[in-house]
Structure formats: C-alpha cells, structure tokens
Coordinates of C-alpha atoms in Angstrom, one line a residue:
M1 CA 105.9 96.8 102.8
L2 CA 107.6 93.2 104.3
D3 CA 105.6 91.0 106.3
P4 CA 105.7 92.0 110.1
G5 CA 108.7 89.9 110.9
Q6 CA 110.6 91.3 108.3
Q7 CA 109.5 94.8 108.3
Q8 CA 111.2 95.6 111.7
T9 CA 114.7 95.2 110.1
A10 CA 114.3 97.2 107.2
H11 CA 115.9 100.5 107.1
Y12 CA 115.7 101.2 103.3
S13 CA 112.5 100.9 101.1
A14 CA 114.5 99.5 98.2
F15 CA 118.3 98.5 97.1
I16 CA 118.9 99.1 93.6
S17 CA 120.9 96.7 91.7
Y18 CA 122.5 97.8 88.5
S19 CA 125.6 98.0 86.2
R20 CA 128.0 100.5 86.3
H21 CA 126.9 101.4 82.6
D22 CA 123.4 102.1 83.8
S23 CA 124.4 104.4 86.6
R24 CA 122.2 107.3 85.0
L25 CA 119.2 105.1 84.9
A26 CA 119.9 104.1 88.6
R27 CA 120.3 107.5 89.5
W28 CA 116.8 108.7 87.9
L29 CA 114.9 105.3 89.4
Q30 CA 116.3 106.4 92.9
T31 CA 115.1 109.9 92.4
A32 CA 111.8 108.8 91.1
L33 CA 110.8 106.4 94.0
E34 CA 112.2 108.8 97.0
S35 CA 110.1 111.8 95.6
Y36 CA 106.9 109.8 95.1
R37 CA 104.2 110.7 97.4
M38 CA 101.5 108.2 98.0
P39 CA 97.9 109.7 97.7
R40 CA 97.1 111.0 100.9
R41 CA 93.9 108.8 101.7
L42 CA 95.9 106.0 100.8
V43 CA 98.5 106.6 103.9
G44 CA 98.2 104.2 106.6
T45 CA 96.0 101.8 104.7
P46 CA 96.5 98.2 105.9
T47 CA 97.8 96.0 102.8
A48 CA 99.8 92.6 102.8
R49 CA 102.9 94.7 102.9
G50 CA 101.8 96.6 106.1
P51 CA 100.4 100.2 106.6
V52 CA 101.1 102.4 103.5
A53 CA 103.9 104.8 104.0
E54 CA 103.7 108.1 102.7
R55 CA 107.1 107.9 100.7
F56 CA 109.8 105.3 99.9
Q57 CA 113.0 106.8 101.7
P58 CA 115.8 106.1 101.3
V59 CA 116.5 104.5 98.4
F60 CA 119.7 102.3 98.4
L61 CA 122.0 103.1 95.8
D62 CA 125.6 101.7 96.3
L63 CA 127.4 104.5 94.2
S64 CA 126.6 107.3 97.1
E65 CA 126.2 104.5 99.9
L66 CA 129.2 102.2 99.7
T67 CA 132.1 104.8 98.6
V68 CA 134.1 103.8 101.6
A69 CA 133.1 100.5 102.6
P70 CA 135.9 98.5 104.3
D71 CA 134.2 95.3 103.5
L72 CA 132.4 95.7 100.3
L73 CA 130.8 92.3 100.4
G74 CA 129.9 92.5 104.0
E75 CA 128.2 96.1 103.4
L76 CA 126.3 94.7 100.6
S77 CA 124.9 91.8 102.6
A78 CA 123.8 94.4 105.5
A79 CA 122.4 96.9 103.1
L80 CA 120.6 94.0 101.3
S81 CA 119.3 92.6 104.9
A82 CA 118.1 96.4 105.8
S83 CA 116.2 97.0 102.7
Q84 CA 112.6 95.9 102.1
F85 CA 113.0 95.2 98.2
L86 CA 115.8 94.4 95.9
I87 CA 115.2 96.2 92.1
V88 CA 117.1 94.9 89.7
L89 CA 117.6 97.2 86.8
C90 CA 117.7 94.7 83.9
T91 CA 119.5 95.8 80.7
P92 CA 122.2 93.7 78.8
Q93 CA 124.9 95.0 80.7
A94 CA 123.3 94.1 83.9
A95 CA 122.8 90.7 82.7
E96 CA 126.7 90.4 82.4
S97 CA 127.4 91.9 85.7
E98 CA 129.1 89.9 88.2
W99 CA 128.0 92.2 91.1
V100 CA 124.4 92.4 89.9
N101 CA 124.2 88.8 89.9
R102 CA 125.9 88.4 93.2
E103 CA 123.6 91.0 95.2
I104 CA 120.5 89.1 93.6
R105 CA 122.0 85.5 95.0
L106 CA 122.7 87.3 98.4
M107 CA 118.9 88.2 98.7
Q108 CA 117.9 84.6 97.6
Q109 CA 120.2 83.4 100.3
Q110 CA 118.3 85.3 102.9
N111 CA 115.0 83.4 101.4
R112 CA 113.5 86.7 100.2
G113 CA 113.3 85.7 96.7
D114 CA 109.7 87.1 96.6
H115 CA 111.1 90.7 97.5
I116 CA 113.1 90.9 94.4
L117 CA 111.3 93.2 91.6
A118 CA 112.7 92.9 88.0
A119 CA 112.6 96.3 86.3
L120 CA 113.3 96.3 82.3
F121 CA 114.9 99.4 80.8
E122 CA 116.5 98.2 77.8
G123 CA 116.4 95.0 75.5
D124 CA 114.2 92.3 76.1
E125 CA 113.6 89.5 78.8
H126 CA 115.9 87.1 77.1
E127 CA 119.0 89.5 77.0
S128 CA 118.6 91.5 79.9
F129 CA 117.6 89.2 82.9
P130 CA 120.7 88.3 84.9
P131 CA 121.3 84.6 85.1
A132 CA 120.5 84.8 89.0
L133 CA 116.8 85.6 88.2
L134 CA 116.6 82.2 86.7
N135 CA 115.1 79.5 88.9
A136 CA 116.1 76.0 89.1
E137 CA 113.7 75.2 86.2
G138 CA 115.0 77.8 84.1
N139 CA 112.2 80.2 84.3
R140 CA 112.7 84.0 84.8
Q141 CA 111.5 86.1 87.4
P142 CA 108.2 87.6 87.0
L143 CA 108.7 91.0 85.6
A144 CA 107.4 93.8 87.7
A145 CA 107.7 96.8 85.6
D146 CA 108.7 97.5 81.9
F147 CA 110.1 101.1 81.8
R148 CA 110.7 100.7 78.0
A149 CA 109.1 103.2 75.8
Q150 CA 107.5 100.1 73.7
G151 CA 106.4 98.6 77.0
D152 CA 104.5 100.3 79.8
G153 CA 106.4 103.7 79.8
R154 CA 108.1 105.0 82.4
R155 CA 105.2 106.6 84.3
L156 CA 103.0 103.3 84.4
A157 CA 106.2 101.4 85.3
L158 CA 107.0 103.2 88.2
L159 CA 103.4 103.2 89.6
K160 CA 103.7 99.1 89.1
L161 CA 106.7 99.4 91.3
V162 CA 104.9 101.3 93.7
A163 CA 102.1 99.2 93.7
A164 CA 104.4 96.2 94.5
M165 CA 106.3 97.8 97.0
S166 CA 103.1 99.3 98.8
G167 CA 100.8 96.4 98.4
V168 CA 98.2 98.8 97.0
G169 CA 96.5 97.9 93.9
L170 CA 97.7 99.1 90.6
G171 CA 94.2 100.2 89.4
E172 CA 93.7 102.0 92.5
L173 CA 97.3 104.0 92.4
V174 CA 96.5 104.8 88.8
H175 CA 92.7 106.1 89.6
R176 CA 94.1 108.2 92.4
E177 CA 97.3 109.6 90.5
E178 CA 95.3 110.7 87.4
G179 CA 92.5 112.2 89.8
R180 CA 94.9 114.1 91.9
R181 CA 96.8 115.4 88.8
I182 CA 93.7 116.2 87.0
R183 CA 92.2 118.2 89.9
R184 CA 95.5 120.0 90.2
L185 CA 95.4 121.2 86.5
S186 CA 91.7 121.9 86.5
M187 CA 92.2 124.5 89.3
L188 CA 95.2 125.9 87.5
A189 CA 93.2 126.0 84.7
M190 CA 90.1 127.7 86.1
A191 CA 92.7 130.0 87.1
S192 CA 94.1 130.6 84.0
L193 CA 90.4 131.6 82.6
A194 CA 90.3 134.3 84.9
G195 CA 94.0 135.5 83.8
M196 CA 93.0 134.9 80.2
L197 CA 89.9 137.1 80.5
A198 CA 91.7 139.8 82.1
F199 CA 94.3 139.8 79.5
G200 CA 91.5 140.0 76.5
G201 CA 89.9 142.9 78.5
I202 CA 93.3 144.8 79.1
S203 CA 95.2 144.0 76.0
F204 CA 92.1 145.1 74.2
Y205 CA 92.7 148.9 75.0
A206 CA 96.6 148.8 74.5
L207 CA 97.6 152.0 72.9
N208 CA 100.3 151.3 70.4
A209 CA 99.4 147.7 69.4
R210 CA 95.6 147.9 69.0
A211 CA 95.8 145.2 65.9
Q212 CA 98.0 142.9 68.1
A213 CA 95.8 143.2 71.1
E214 CA 92.7 142.5 69.2
A215 CA 94.0 139.4 67.8
E216 CA 95.3 138.1 71.2
R217 CA 92.0 138.9 72.6
R218 CA 90.4 136.6 70.4
K219 CA 93.2 133.8 71.1
S220 CA 92.1 134.5 74.5
E221 CA 88.5 134.1 74.0
A222 CA 89.4 131.0 72.2
M223 CA 91.2 129.5 75.0
V224 CA 88.5 130.3 77.5
N225 CA 86.1 128.3 75.2
S226 CA 88.1 125.4 74.7
L227 CA 88.9 125.1 78.5
V228 CA 85.4 125.7 79.6
T229 CA 84.0 123.3 77.0
D230 CA 86.7 120.5 77.8
L231 CA 86.4 120.9 81.6
R232 CA 82.6 121.0 81.6
G233 CA 82.6 117.7 79.5
A234 CA 85.3 115.9 81.6
V235 CA 84.9 116.9 85.0
K236 CA 82.8 114.0 85.9
P237 CA 85.1 111.2 85.1
V238 CA 87.9 112.3 87.2
G239 CA 90.2 109.6 86.2
N240 CA 89.9 110.2 82.5
L241 CA 93.4 111.0 81.1
S242 CA 92.0 112.4 77.8
M243 CA 90.7 115.2 80.0
L244 CA 94.2 116.4 80.8
E245 CA 95.7 115.8 77.6
R246 CA 92.8 118.2 76.1
V247 CA 93.5 120.9 78.6
N248 CA 97.3 120.7 77.7
D249 CA 96.5 120.9 74.3
A250 CA 94.4 123.8 74.4
A251 CA 97.0 125.5 76.5
V252 CA 100.0 124.6 74.7
S253 CA 98.1 125.8 71.3
Y254 CA 97.3 129.1 72.8
F255 CA 101.1 129.7 74.4
R256 CA 102.8 128.8 71.2
G257 CA 104.5 131.6 69.5
Q258 CA 102.7 133.9 71.5
S259 CA 104.2 137.3 72.1
L260 CA 104.7 138.2 76.0
R261 CA 105.4 142.0 75.3
N262 CA 101.8 143.2 75.5
M263 CA 100.5 140.3 78.1
P264 CA 99.4 142.0 81.5
D265 CA 101.4 140.8 84.7
A266 CA 98.7 138.7 86.0
A267 CA 98.4 136.7 82.7
L268 CA 101.9 136.1 82.6
A269 CA 101.8 134.6 86.3
T270 CA 99.2 132.6 85.7
R271 CA 100.6 131.2 82.2
A272 CA 104.1 130.4 84.2
R273 CA 102.1 128.6 86.9
L274 CA 100.1 126.6 84.2
L275 CA 103.2 125.8 82.4
T276 CA 105.1 124.9 85.2
A277 CA 102.3 122.3 86.3
M278 CA 102.1 121.0 82.9
G279 CA 105.8 120.5 82.9
E280 CA 105.6 118.5 86.0
D281 CA 102.9 116.5 84.8
E282 CA 104.8 115.4 81.9
A283 CA 107.8 114.4 83.9
T284 CA 105.7 112.2 86.0
R285 CA 104.5 110.5 82.7
G286 CA 107.8 109.9 81.7
N287 CA 107.6 112.3 78.8
M288 CA 110.8 114.1 79.4
A289 CA 111.1 116.1 76.2
T290 CA 107.8 117.4 76.7
A291 CA 108.3 118.6 80.1
R292 CA 111.4 120.3 79.1
S293 CA 109.6 122.4 76.6
H294 CA 107.0 123.7 79.0
F295 CA 110.0 124.3 81.9
Q296 CA 111.8 126.5 79.1
E297 CA 108.6 128.2 77.9
A298 CA 107.8 128.6 81.8
A299 CA 110.9 130.2 82.3
R300 CA 110.8 132.3 79.3
T301 CA 107.6 133.9 81.0
T302 CA 109.1 134.3 84.4
A303 CA 112.2 135.7 82.9
A304 CA 109.9 138.5 81.1
R305 CA 108.3 139.5 84.4
L306 CA 111.6 139.6 86.3
A307 CA 113.0 141.8 83.3
V308 CA 110.1 144.4 84.2
D309 CA 110.8 144.4 87.9
P310 CA 114.1 143.0 88.6
H311 CA 114.0 143.7 92.4
D312 CA 110.5 142.3 93.1
P313 CA 111.2 139.6 95.6
Q314 CA 108.2 137.5 94.4
R315 CA 109.4 137.7 90.7
I316 CA 112.9 136.7 91.8
Y317 CA 111.5 133.7 93.7
D318 CA 109.1 132.5 90.8
H319 CA 111.9 132.6 88.3
A320 CA 114.1 130.6 90.6
Q321 CA 111.4 128.0 91.1
V322 CA 111.4 127.3 87.3
E323 CA 115.1 127.2 87.3
Y324 CA 115.1 124.6 90.0
W325 CA 112.4 122.6 87.8
L326 CA 114.7 122.8 84.9
G327 CA 117.6 121.5 86.8
H328 CA 115.3 118.8 88.3
Y329 CA 114.3 117.6 84.9
A330 CA 118.0 117.6 83.9
W331 CA 119.2 115.4 86.9
S332 CA 116.2 113.1 86.4
A333 CA 117.1 112.7 82.7
G334 CA 120.7 112.0 83.4
N335 CA 122.2 115.3 82.1
P336 CA 124.2 116.7 85.2
A337 CA 125.7 119.4 83.1
D338 CA 122.5 121.1 82.4
A339 CA 121.3 120.3 86.1
R340 CA 124.4 122.3 87.3
R341 CA 123.8 125.2 85.0
A342 CA 120.1 125.7 86.1
W343 CA 120.7 125.1 89.8
S344 CA 123.6 127.1 89.8
E345 CA 121.2 130.0 88.2
Y346 CA 118.5 129.0 91.1
E347 CA 121.4 129.2 93.6
R348 CA 122.2 132.9 92.6
L349 CA 118.6 133.8 92.5
A350 CA 117.9 132.4 96.0
R351 CA 121.1 134.1 97.3
E352 CA 119.8 137.5 96.0
L353 CA 116.4 137.1 97.6
V354 CA 118.7 136.6 101.0
E355 CA 120.6 139.6 100.4
R356 CA 117.4 141.9 99.5
Q357 CA 115.4 140.4 102.2
P358 CA 117.7 138.9 105.1
E359 CA 114.8 138.5 107.9
D360 CA 112.8 136.5 105.6
P361 CA 113.3 132.7 106.6
R362 CA 111.8 131.4 103.7
W363 CA 114.4 132.9 101.5
H364 CA 117.1 131.4 103.8
L365 CA 115.5 127.8 103.1
E366 CA 115.6 128.4 99.4
A367 CA 119.3 129.4 99.8
G368 CA 120.1 125.9 101.7
Y369 CA 117.9 124.0 98.9
A370 CA 119.9 125.4 96.2
Q371 CA 123.3 124.9 98.0
S372 CA 122.5 121.3 98.8
N373 CA 121.3 120.4 95.3
I374 CA 124.6 121.5 93.9
G375 CA 126.2 119.5 96.6
V376 CA 124.3 116.3 95.7
L377 CA 125.5 117.0 92.3
D378 CA 129.3 117.3 93.7
L379 CA 129.1 114.2 95.6
R380 CA 127.1 111.7 93.5
Q381 CA 128.2 112.8 89.9
N382 CA 131.7 114.1 90.4
L383 CA 132.7 112.3 93.6
D384 CA 134.2 116.0 94.4
V385 CA 133.8 115.4 98.3
T386 CA 135.8 118.7 99.1
R387 CA 133.0 120.7 97.2
A388 CA 130.3 118.6 98.2
E389 CA 131.4 119.3 102.0
A390 CA 131.6 123.0 101.5
R391 CA 128.3 123.1 99.6
F392 CA 126.6 121.1 102.6
G393 CA 128.3 123.4 105.0
A394 CA 126.9 126.5 103.3
A395 CA 123.2 125.0 102.9
L396 CA 123.5 124.2 106.8
R397 CA 124.2 127.6 107.6
Q398 CA 121.2 128.7 105.6
Y399 CA 119.0 126.6 107.6
Q400 CA 120.1 127.6 110.8
A401 CA 119.7 131.3 109.9
A402 CA 116.1 130.4 109.0
L403 CA 115.7 128.8 112.2
K404 CA 117.1 131.3 114.3
L405 CA 114.7 133.8 112.4
D406 CA 111.6 131.4 113.0
P407 CA 112.3 128.9 116.0
A408 CA 108.9 127.2 115.8
N409 CA 109.4 126.5 112.1
L410 CA 109.0 122.7 112.3
T411 CA 110.4 122.6 108.4
A412 CA 113.3 124.4 109.3
R413 CA 114.3 122.4 112.0
T414 CA 114.0 119.1 109.8
D415 CA 115.8 120.8 107.0
V416 CA 118.7 121.7 109.5
S417 CA 118.6 117.8 110.5
D418 CA 118.8 117.1 106.6
G419 CA 121.8 119.6 106.1
L420 CA 123.5 117.9 109.1
A421 CA 123.2 114.3 107.4
W422 CA 124.4 115.5 104.2
L423 CA 127.3 117.3 105.7
S424 CA 128.1 113.9 107.9
D425 CA 127.8 111.8 104.5
S426 CA 130.1 114.3 102.5
Q427 CA 132.6 113.9 105.8
L428 CA 132.4 110.0 106.0
V429 CA 133.2 109.8 102.2
A430 CA 136.3 112.2 103.1
D431 CA 137.4 109.7 105.7
K432 CA 136.8 112.6 108.5
L433 CA 135.3 110.1 110.8
T434 CA 135.5 112.2 113.9
A435 CA 134.0 115.2 112.2
A436 CA 131.2 113.0 110.6
R437 CA 130.3 111.2 114.0
Q438 CA 130.0 115.0 115.7
T439 CA 127.9 116.1 113.1
R440 CA 125.7 113.2 113.3
D441 CA 125.6 113.6 117.0
L442 CA 124.4 117.2 116.6
Q443 CA 121.7 116.0 114.3
S444 CA 120.5 113.1 116.8
K445 CA 120.2 116.0 119.7
L446 CA 118.4 118.1 117.4
L447 CA 116.0 115.2 116.4
R448 CA 115.2 114.3 119.7
A449 CA 114.6 118.0 120.9
T450 CA 112.3 118.3 117.9
L451 CA 110.4 114.9 118.8
A452 CA 110.1 116.2 122.1
L453 CA 107.8 119.1 120.6
A454 CA 106.3 116.9 118.1
P455 CA 106.1 113.0 119.8
D456 CA 103.5 111.9 117.2
D457 CA 105.8 112.6 114.4
L458 CA 106.3 109.3 112.5
E459 CA 108.7 110.8 110.1
L460 CA 111.2 112.3 113.0
R461 CA 111.2 109.0 114.7
K462 CA 112.2 107.5 111.1
M463 CA 114.9 109.9 110.9
L464 CA 116.2 109.0 114.2
V465 CA 116.5 105.2 112.9
V466 CA 118.2 106.3 109.9
N467 CA 120.8 108.5 112.1
E468 CA 121.4 105.4 114.3
I469 CA 122.2 103.3 111.3
A470 CA 124.8 106.2 110.4
F471 CA 126.5 106.0 113.3
G472 CA 126.9 102.2 112.9
R473 CA 128.2 103.1 109.3
I474 CA 130.8 105.7 110.8
A475 CA 132.0 103.0 113.5
A476 CA 132.3 100.3 110.7
A477 CA 134.4 102.5 108.7
A478 CA 136.6 103.3 111.6
G479 CA 137.2 99.2 112.1
Q480 CA 135.2 99.5 115.2
R481 CA 133.0 96.5 114.4
G482 CA 131.4 96.0 118.1
E483 CA 130.3 99.5 118.2
A484 CA 128.8 99.3 114.6
L485 CA 126.7 96.1 115.7
H486 CA 125.5 98.1 118.6
H487 CA 124.1 100.8 116.5
F488 CA 122.8 98.8 114.1
R489 CA 121.0 96.6 116.7
T490 CA 119.4 99.7 118.2
A491 CA 118.5 100.9 115.2
R492 CA 116.7 97.6 114.4
T493 CA 114.9 98.4 118.0
M494 CA 113.9 101.7 117.2
A495 CA 112.5 100.4 113.8
A496 CA 110.5 97.8 115.5
T497 CA 108.4 100.6 117.3
L498 CA 107.4 102.0 114.0
A499 CA 105.7 98.9 112.8

C-alpha cells in the first residue's frame, strides 16, 4: 500500500474526495472498493506498496464519517493522514468544489502527492479536474482510472484503482479476475447441464403438457449442446472474456420467455443459481442494467419455487438471497428506495426463517445482516439516527443469538463485533457519547477474547486498530483532545505491528 514508513500510520485504505452533488457516485465507489476481494493467490505478495491485502477496508467517506466532527478541518487533516490514498472523484462539480480542492491541498502539504488518484466519472479532464490537481507548470495529475462508459468503463476502471492501490500489475489483476469468474461460471454451467438434462427427461413425460414438454426438451438439448461446445472450445484460454459472454448469451437465450410451470424443481434451482451468478458477474463489469435483469429473473424463479412449498426453509433462504442482491444492486446504482424495498423483503424472509427454525444459528445471522443493511440505509442515506440505532440494535441481538447457539462459530463472533461497531457509530452520530464508548468497550473485549482463540488472525488485529481509532473519535467529539490523542497514538503503535 504505502511505503513502510507511511504504512504504519494508515488506518483507512482510501479517502474519497467528492462534491456533494456526486454523493451517489461516491457511495457506489466506497461500496465497490470495500467489497472487492483480491485474488487469493495474490494476497500477501510483496509489492512496492507493501504486502497485498485481501480487502480495502475501511474506505473513508466524509458523509458517514464526519457527521459530528467538532473541528471539521482538523478532522479532515487527521483522516487524510490516516488514509493510504486520496481518491478524487472527478466531475465538473468536483472541479468547482472548495472542499475537494482543500482536501487535495491538505494531502499535498503532507508531501503525499504521489498517493493522490484521479478517477474520472463525468465530463473530461479539462473541465472535471479540480485546480489543485494542476502542478506548478499547469500540468494535470495523471489520470488513474476513467469510469466513463466511453472510457475504461466501471469494471476496468475499478481494477485500475485496485492495481494502483495494491501495487499489483493491471494485467495480472485482469487475468486472475477473468479466470476466477470464468471458473465459477464454468462450474455453474456444468451444474446447469445436469439440471437441463434432467429437465429434458422429466418434462418429456409431463401428462397434461406433452407438446410444450417436447418443445422445452428440444430447447434444453440445444442449451446443453451450446454450453458443451463453448466450454470445450474455450476452457484452455481461461482468461478469455469471450467464453464468459458466449456462456451468458446461451443461458439468456434459453431462459428468455421460458415458462416455469412445467420445469422440475432441480432445474428451477439450477436456473436461479446461474442467473444470480450472471447478475453478480455483470454488476462487477459495471453492466448494471443487465445485472438487474438477471437478478429479477432469478427472483422470478426463486419465487416460483417458494410458491410451490412456501414453508420450506431452503426455498425461503434462496429467495431471500436474491432479494438481497436486488437490494445490493439498487444501492450500488444509487437507488436507495428500491434498495429499501428489496432489503425489507429480505428482512421479512430472514425473520420467517428464524421463526420457523429458531435453533438454527444461520438464520439468526441472516436476520442480523438484513437489519444491518436497512440500518445503513437509515444512517447513510436518510441520516435518520434513531431508526438506524434501532436497526443496529436489532441486528446485534440476532448476532448474539447465533453466537449463543454456536459459541465456537468465529463468523458469529466477528458479526457480533461488527454489530457493536455499527451500533456505536450510530450512537456517536446521535451524540450519545457515553453509550458509544460503552458499546465500543464491549467490542474491544470481544475482539481480544476472540484473538486469544485465533492469535494469528490478521483481520481481528486490524479490527482492534479500527476500534482504538473509534475510541479516539469519541473522545474528540467529547472535547477530550488529550485522551483522543492517546487513542490515536495507541492505534498507530498497534498498526505498526501489522506491517
């Protein structure tokens, strides 16, 4: 990430500087970076930026991070000092923003101009680059990534940012990204072959729809032949994007306009999994409209399965997952109203799972995730602190219920920790500083107890660093600057051991 001397003081992977007019784009970029996972084989690889991390978390976005800052300029400077990179979201509005230019200059004053990354989203370099990105000779900061449709597009531009932040070559990232996605889709496609073949055999004997069954059987055989032909011809060049496109096109052609009435359950399940995977793939590539179409079709399929047996937990879970992805797509696309509708349905289904099988810790975790998602909407989109705090409290109780049912579950432990962190953040925004400090103290004790069980877990140690920073921010909000400085210095010392 940073050179060794700087890396010790960096607690945020990046600081996103943007105009308030572009808040939707900024939230999308924050989500895209925080949810990106480096290919497993690259994690830990030494680079000029340091060892490659698995994820870029957290990413600083001042809308959510600076709501209660008592000294905004000082807090900005501290946040920039604690960030490995400054990503400037370049648009015509950003070029005219006083705060965007000020944040760039603060980074430059720290002699870290080489850690400023310009990301172009709208306009061109002449109208969208803030003046502070110009050097003494009037030359612009090199463009790190062009997110415009006529430029790199969102998927490739995101990989360019990841390459710049991680020190990994872009070609290596693209190759491994395509290989990973194609291998995943290849396995799903193989699974779909079995499902479609089974469908072809079963539907042939449908009693009341013999003609339709015969047509569907022929279509399934064509689907099988298409997938087999494409996979056989394209498996060797694993990084070949055209293979992925051919498989997707064949699947979409088969699914388009297809009646679900006579399709056997195994084929429906395969269809839903494949469509969901295709939706994730298109969302990663930045093709959001196509991703939404796949998710909607997957939802139609899981809803059909659920209608047949509405009390089956697995069918409820499958449909809940698609509703989650519909909400995730809507949130990433900057449509919080649709995200809330989908995530509210996800929450309802997760709650039903808990009611039907209260002894299953998985369902409590799902219910917690659903509550937390809506809480994030309340906090970041609506700034409704009261509702957000209630949602995060409900999520925390579900995580704690899961941990009580399965005390050895490390995922449940880290989820409880995340639940405490979100609850504390909402309490901080609500100016409930004592409660926020107490909640963070509970998180600290849980993390330390968990670390005793898994002393080599680097992610747990990183979470403790962020926890210490949070104590500092609470103290700063209370005007206790000496205590805040103590926590920040302690966090710096802890972070130094991670390098």
